[in-house]
């Protein structure tokens, strides 16, 4: 139960960071980009760790492991750039404080794996928007980081969409098996 609460807190954290962040309507500056990109990166790593603990699906675990590795590497690169420019990166403690009151509810019938995969689609769509804006900052290092990271985020989005389809199908199959199994057991009695 604690793992489920942690997942939804962390998933809520991603949604909160997405909603509370920059509107992307105007150009983003380097400081805002670093703050938002680091927050999203931390959220990706944390939800990936939780998926490794909670999921029973090899596909979800493999995806989560890749997200942890790729986002940990990107976070380290961004932190190095930020430190060289005296820009502040988000910390896990700050994110938890910002998102304390935010709770994401699992939709009816949605499995952990399905919720995680759907959340990853949303999170990567938001990250791509942010990184597209990051390519327009006045800072050449931030622009370069955003440009070189975008293809990986786009690949992650494609993977997340594929995973969402698989988990939805698996959840639908499990639900119909349960209904069929229950109907069969009633028919035999």
mmCIF file of C-alpha atoms in Angstrom:
data_model
loop_
_atom_site.group_PDB
_atom_site.id
_atom_site.type_symbol
_atom_site.label_atom_id
_atom_site.label_comp_id
_atom_site.label_asym_id
_atom_site.label_seq_id
_atom_site.Cartn_x
_atom_site.Cartn_y
_atom_site.Cartn_z
ATOM 1 C CA UNK A 1 0.000 0.000 0.000
ATOM 2 C CA UNK A 2 2.870 2.360 0.830
ATOM 3 C CA UNK A 3 4.406 1.703 -2.607
ATOM 4 C CA UNK A 4 1.106 2.637 -4.278
ATOM 5 C CA UNK A 5 0.882 5.844 -2.247
ATOM 6 C CA UNK A 6 4.513 6.649 -3.126
ATOM 7 C CA UNK A 7 3.825 6.033 -6.807
ATOM 8 C CA UNK A 8 0.838 8.329 -6.837
ATOM 9 C CA UNK A 9 2.700 10.966 -4.857
ATOM 10 C CA UNK A 10 5.557 10.819 -7.367
ATOM 11 C CA UNK A 11 3.185 10.683 -10.352
ATOM 12 C CA UNK A 12 1.351 13.625 -8.827
ATOM 13 C CA UNK A 13 4.702 15.319 -8.454
ATOM 14 C CA UNK A 14 5.314 15.006 -12.206
ATOM 15 C CA UNK A 15 1.853 16.344 -12.958
ATOM 16 C CA UNK A 16 2.314 19.150 -10.415
ATOM 17 C CA UNK A 17 5.692 20.106 -11.886
ATOM 18 C CA UNK A 18 4.098 20.084 -15.341
ATOM 19 C CA UNK A 19 1.121 22.222 -14.317
ATOM 20 C CA UNK A 20 2.945 24.562 -11.955
ATOM 21 C CA UNK A 21 5.748 25.154 -14.388
ATOM 22 C CA UNK A 22 6.284 27.598 -17.199
ATOM 23 C CA UNK A 23 3.437 28.244 -19.621
ATOM 24 C CA UNK A 24 5.754 27.945 -22.657
ATOM 25 C CA UNK A 25 3.799 30.790 -24.268
ATOM 26 C CA UNK A 26 6.844 33.031 -24.220
ATOM 27 C CA UNK A 27 10.552 32.353 -24.360
ATOM 28 C CA UNK A 28 11.975 30.647 -21.315
ATOM 29 C CA UNK A 29 15.203 31.887 -19.759
ATOM 30 C CA UNK A 30 18.124 29.661 -18.787
ATOM 31 C CA UNK A 31 17.338 29.827 -15.053
ATOM 32 C CA UNK A 32 13.708 28.737 -15.504
ATOM 33 C CA UNK A 33 14.728 26.015 -17.943
ATOM 34 C CA UNK A 34 17.299 24.587 -15.516
ATOM 35 C CA UNK A 35 14.810 24.665 -12.640
ATOM 36 C CA UNK A 36 12.024 22.962 -14.612
ATOM 37 C CA UNK A 37 14.208 20.484 -16.489
ATOM 38 C CA UNK A 38 15.952 19.379 -13.296
ATOM 39 C CA UNK A 39 12.588 18.976 -11.530
ATOM 40 C CA UNK A 40 11.232 16.845 -14.367
ATOM 41 C CA UNK A 41 14.432 14.793 -14.438
ATOM 42 C CA UNK A 42 14.256 14.053 -10.713
ATOM 43 C CA UNK A 43 10.596 13.069 -11.040
ATOM 44 C CA UNK A 44 11.478 10.676 -13.892
ATOM 45 C CA UNK A 45 14.154 8.951 -11.823
ATOM 46 C CA UNK A 46 11.880 8.651 -8.780
ATOM 47 C CA UNK A 47 8.911 7.210 -10.702
ATOM 48 C CA UNK A 48 11.287 4.815 -12.448
ATOM 49 C CA UNK A 49 12.603 3.559 -9.105
ATOM 50 C CA UNK A 50 9.074 3.026 -7.877
ATOM 51 C CA UNK A 51 8.120 1.165 -11.061
ATOM 52 C CA UNK A 52 11.079 -1.183 -10.518
ATOM 53 C CA UNK A 53 9.736 -1.959 -7.039
ATOM 54 C CA UNK A 54 6.035 -2.164 -7.854
ATOM 55 C CA UNK A 55 5.689 -3.534 -11.381
ATOM 56 C CA UNK A 56 5.613 -7.215 -12.247
ATOM 57 C CA UNK A 57 5.913 -6.553 -15.996
ATOM 58 C CA UNK A 58 9.345 -7.135 -17.550
ATOM 59 C CA UNK A 59 8.530 -4.483 -20.210
ATOM 60 C CA UNK A 60 7.650 -1.867 -17.585
ATOM 61 C CA UNK A 61 10.749 -2.714 -15.527
ATOM 62 C CA UNK A 62 13.014 -2.474 -18.588
ATOM 63 C CA UNK A 63 11.496 0.885 -19.543
ATOM 64 C CA UNK A 64 11.823 2.161 -15.953
ATOM 65 C CA UNK A 65 15.468 1.080 -15.786
ATOM 66 C CA UNK A 66 16.213 2.944 -19.018
ATOM 67 C CA UNK A 67 14.435 6.060 -17.710
ATOM 68 C CA UNK A 68 16.496 5.938 -14.507
ATOM 69 C CA UNK A 69 19.755 5.588 -16.433
ATOM 70 C CA UNK A 70 19.033 8.147 -19.136
ATOM 71 C CA UNK A 71 17.528 10.775 -16.830
ATOM 72 C CA UNK A 72 20.246 10.330 -14.180
ATOM 73 C CA UNK A 73 22.839 10.998 -16.896
ATOM 74 C CA UNK A 74 20.926 14.013 -18.259
ATOM 75 C CA UNK A 75 20.434 15.361 -14.717
ATOM 76 C CA UNK A 76 24.185 15.127 -14.087
ATOM 77 C CA UNK A 77 24.951 16.968 -17.343
ATOM 78 C CA UNK A 78 22.418 19.673 -16.568
ATOM 79 C CA UNK A 79 23.711 20.044 -13.001
ATOM 80 C CA UNK A 80 27.269 20.528 -14.296
ATOM 81 C CA UNK A 81 26.111 23.213 -16.750
ATOM 82 C CA UNK A 82 24.013 24.913 -14.058
ATOM 83 C CA UNK A 83 26.869 24.944 -11.533
ATOM 84 C CA UNK A 84 29.231 26.478 -14.082
ATOM 85 C CA UNK A 85 26.730 29.318 -14.492
ATOM 86 C CA UNK A 86 25.709 29.599 -10.825
ATOM 87 C CA UNK A 87 22.170 28.485 -11.673
ATOM 88 C CA UNK A 88 20.116 26.566 -9.129
ATOM 89 C CA UNK A 89 18.833 23.065 -9.902
ATOM 90 C CA UNK A 90 15.727 21.615 -8.269
ATOM 91 C CA UNK A 91 16.210 19.200 -5.405
ATOM 92 C CA UNK A 92 14.023 16.280 -4.416
ATOM 93 C CA UNK A 93 13.174 17.949 -1.091
ATOM 94 C CA UNK A 94 12.026 21.132 -2.858
ATOM 95 C CA UNK A 95 9.817 19.116 -5.195
ATOM 96 C CA UNK A 96 8.193 17.229 -2.354
ATOM 97 C CA UNK A 97 7.469 20.491 -0.565
ATOM 98 C CA UNK A 98 5.950 22.029 -3.714
ATOM 99 C CA UNK A 99 3.744 19.009 -4.337
ATOM 100 C CA UNK A 100 2.683 18.036 -0.788
ATOM 101 C CA UNK A 101 -0.987 18.826 -1.360
ATOM 102 C CA UNK A 102 -1.159 17.411 -4.871
ATOM 103 C CA UNK A 103 -2.591 13.894 -5.207
ATOM 104 C CA UNK A 104 -3.066 11.988 -8.441
ATOM 105 C CA UNK A 105 -5.894 9.457 -8.354
ATOM 106 C CA UNK A 106 -5.713 6.213 -10.290
ATOM 107 C CA UNK A 107 -8.536 5.874 -12.785
ATOM 108 C CA UNK A 108 -11.015 3.042 -12.258
ATOM 109 C CA UNK A 109 -9.656 -0.237 -13.544
ATOM 110 C CA UNK A 110 -6.226 1.170 -14.310
ATOM 111 C CA UNK A 111 -3.371 -1.077 -13.155
ATOM 112 C CA UNK A 112 -0.127 0.251 -11.705
ATOM 113 C CA UNK A 113 1.648 -0.537 -14.985
ATOM 114 C CA UNK A 114 -1.018 1.235 -17.033
ATOM 115 C CA UNK A 115 -0.961 4.270 -14.723
ATOM 116 C CA UNK A 116 2.847 4.435 -14.913
ATOM 117 C CA UNK A 117 2.912 4.125 -18.715
ATOM 118 C CA UNK A 118 0.200 6.768 -19.189
ATOM 119 C CA UNK A 119 2.028 9.072 -16.800
ATOM 120 C CA UNK A 120 5.241 8.591 -18.799
ATOM 121 C CA UNK A 121 3.502 9.637 -22.024
ATOM 122 C CA UNK A 122 2.254 12.829 -20.362
ATOM 123 C CA UNK A 123 5.581 13.550 -18.661
ATOM 124 C CA UNK A 124 7.574 13.156 -21.881
ATOM 125 C CA UNK A 125 5.154 15.282 -23.898
ATOM 126 C CA UNK A 126 5.636 18.049 -21.323
ATOM 127 C CA UNK A 127 9.412 17.577 -21.291
ATOM 128 C CA UNK A 128 9.576 17.839 -25.090
ATOM 129 C CA UNK A 129 7.666 21.145 -24.953
ATOM 130 C CA UNK A 130 10.071 22.425 -22.297
ATOM 131 C CA UNK A 131 13.193 21.306 -24.168
ATOM 132 C CA UNK A 132 11.931 22.840 -27.418
ATOM 133 C CA UNK A 133 11.704 26.135 -25.524
ATOM 134 C CA UNK A 134 15.138 25.446 -24.034
ATOM 135 C CA UNK A 135 16.634 25.499 -27.528
ATOM 136 C CA UNK A 136 15.609 29.184 -27.722
ATOM 137 C CA UNK A 137 17.293 30.506 -24.580
ATOM 138 C CA UNK A 138 20.029 33.135 -24.755
ATOM 139 C CA UNK A 139 22.497 30.648 -23.253
ATOM 140 C CA UNK A 140 24.487 28.602 -25.804
ATOM 141 C CA UNK A 141 25.260 25.769 -23.341
ATOM 142 C CA UNK A 142 21.608 25.400 -22.341
ATOM 143 C CA UNK A 143 20.561 25.531 -26.013
ATOM 144 C CA UNK A 144 23.048 22.801 -26.871
ATOM 145 C CA UNK A 145 21.967 20.637 -23.915
ATOM 146 C CA UNK A 146 18.307 20.999 -24.927
ATOM 147 C CA UNK A 147 19.049 20.254 -28.602
ATOM 148 C CA UNK A 148 21.138 17.156 -27.841
ATOM 149 C CA UNK A 149 18.636 15.840 -25.271
ATOM 150 C CA UNK A 150 15.491 16.333 -27.407
ATOM 151 C CA UNK A 151 15.997 13.266 -29.658
ATOM 152 C CA UNK A 152 16.339 11.044 -26.592
ATOM 153 C CA UNK A 153 13.151 12.524 -25.076
ATOM 154 C CA UNK A 154 11.323 11.972 -28.370
ATOM 155 C CA UNK A 155 12.526 8.356 -28.363
ATOM 156 C CA UNK A 156 11.354 8.002 -24.747
ATOM 157 C CA UNK A 157 7.925 9.340 -25.756
ATOM 158 C CA UNK A 158 7.631 6.772 -28.558
ATOM 159 C CA UNK A 159 8.657 4.022 -26.115
ATOM 160 C CA UNK A 160 6.175 5.297 -23.511
ATOM 161 C CA UNK A 161 3.333 5.305 -26.058
ATOM 162 C CA UNK A 162 4.178 1.730 -27.041
ATOM 163 C CA UNK A 163 4.325 0.731 -23.369
ATOM 164 C CA UNK A 164 0.970 2.440 -22.703
ATOM 165 C CA UNK A 165 -0.604 0.410 -25.501
ATOM 166 C CA UNK A 166 0.879 -2.832 -24.138
ATOM 167 C CA UNK A 167 -0.175 -2.142 -20.551
ATOM 168 C CA UNK A 168 -3.694 -1.109 -21.601
ATOM 169 C CA UNK A 169 -4.044 -4.320 -23.627
ATOM 170 C CA UNK A 170 -2.666 -6.407 -20.759
ATOM 171 C CA UNK A 171 -4.995 -4.714 -18.270
ATOM 172 C CA UNK A 172 -7.980 -5.249 -20.613
ATOM 173 C CA UNK A 173 -7.055 -8.909 -21.071
ATOM 174 C CA UNK A 174 -6.699 -9.396 -17.308
ATOM 175 C CA UNK A 175 -10.061 -7.704 -16.695
ATOM 176 C CA UNK A 176 -11.855 -9.803 -19.298
ATOM 177 C CA UNK A 177 -10.208 -12.990 -17.970
ATOM 178 C CA UNK A 178 -11.380 -12.122 -14.477
ATOM 179 C CA UNK A 179 -14.929 -11.471 -15.693
ATOM 180 C CA UNK A 180 -14.881 -14.624 -17.832
ATOM 181 C CA UNK A 181 -13.422 -16.669 -14.984
ATOM 182 C CA UNK A 182 -16.049 -15.379 -12.547
ATOM 183 C CA UNK A 183 -18.831 -16.103 -15.068
ATOM 184 C CA UNK A 184 -17.483 -19.606 -15.655
ATOM 185 C CA UNK A 185 -17.300 -20.424 -11.950
ATOM 186 C CA UNK A 186 -20.902 -19.235 -11.488
ATOM 187 C CA UNK A 187 -22.044 -21.317 -14.460
ATOM 188 C CA UNK A 188 -20.577 -24.501 -12.931
ATOM 189 C CA UNK A 189 -22.365 -24.039 -9.614
#
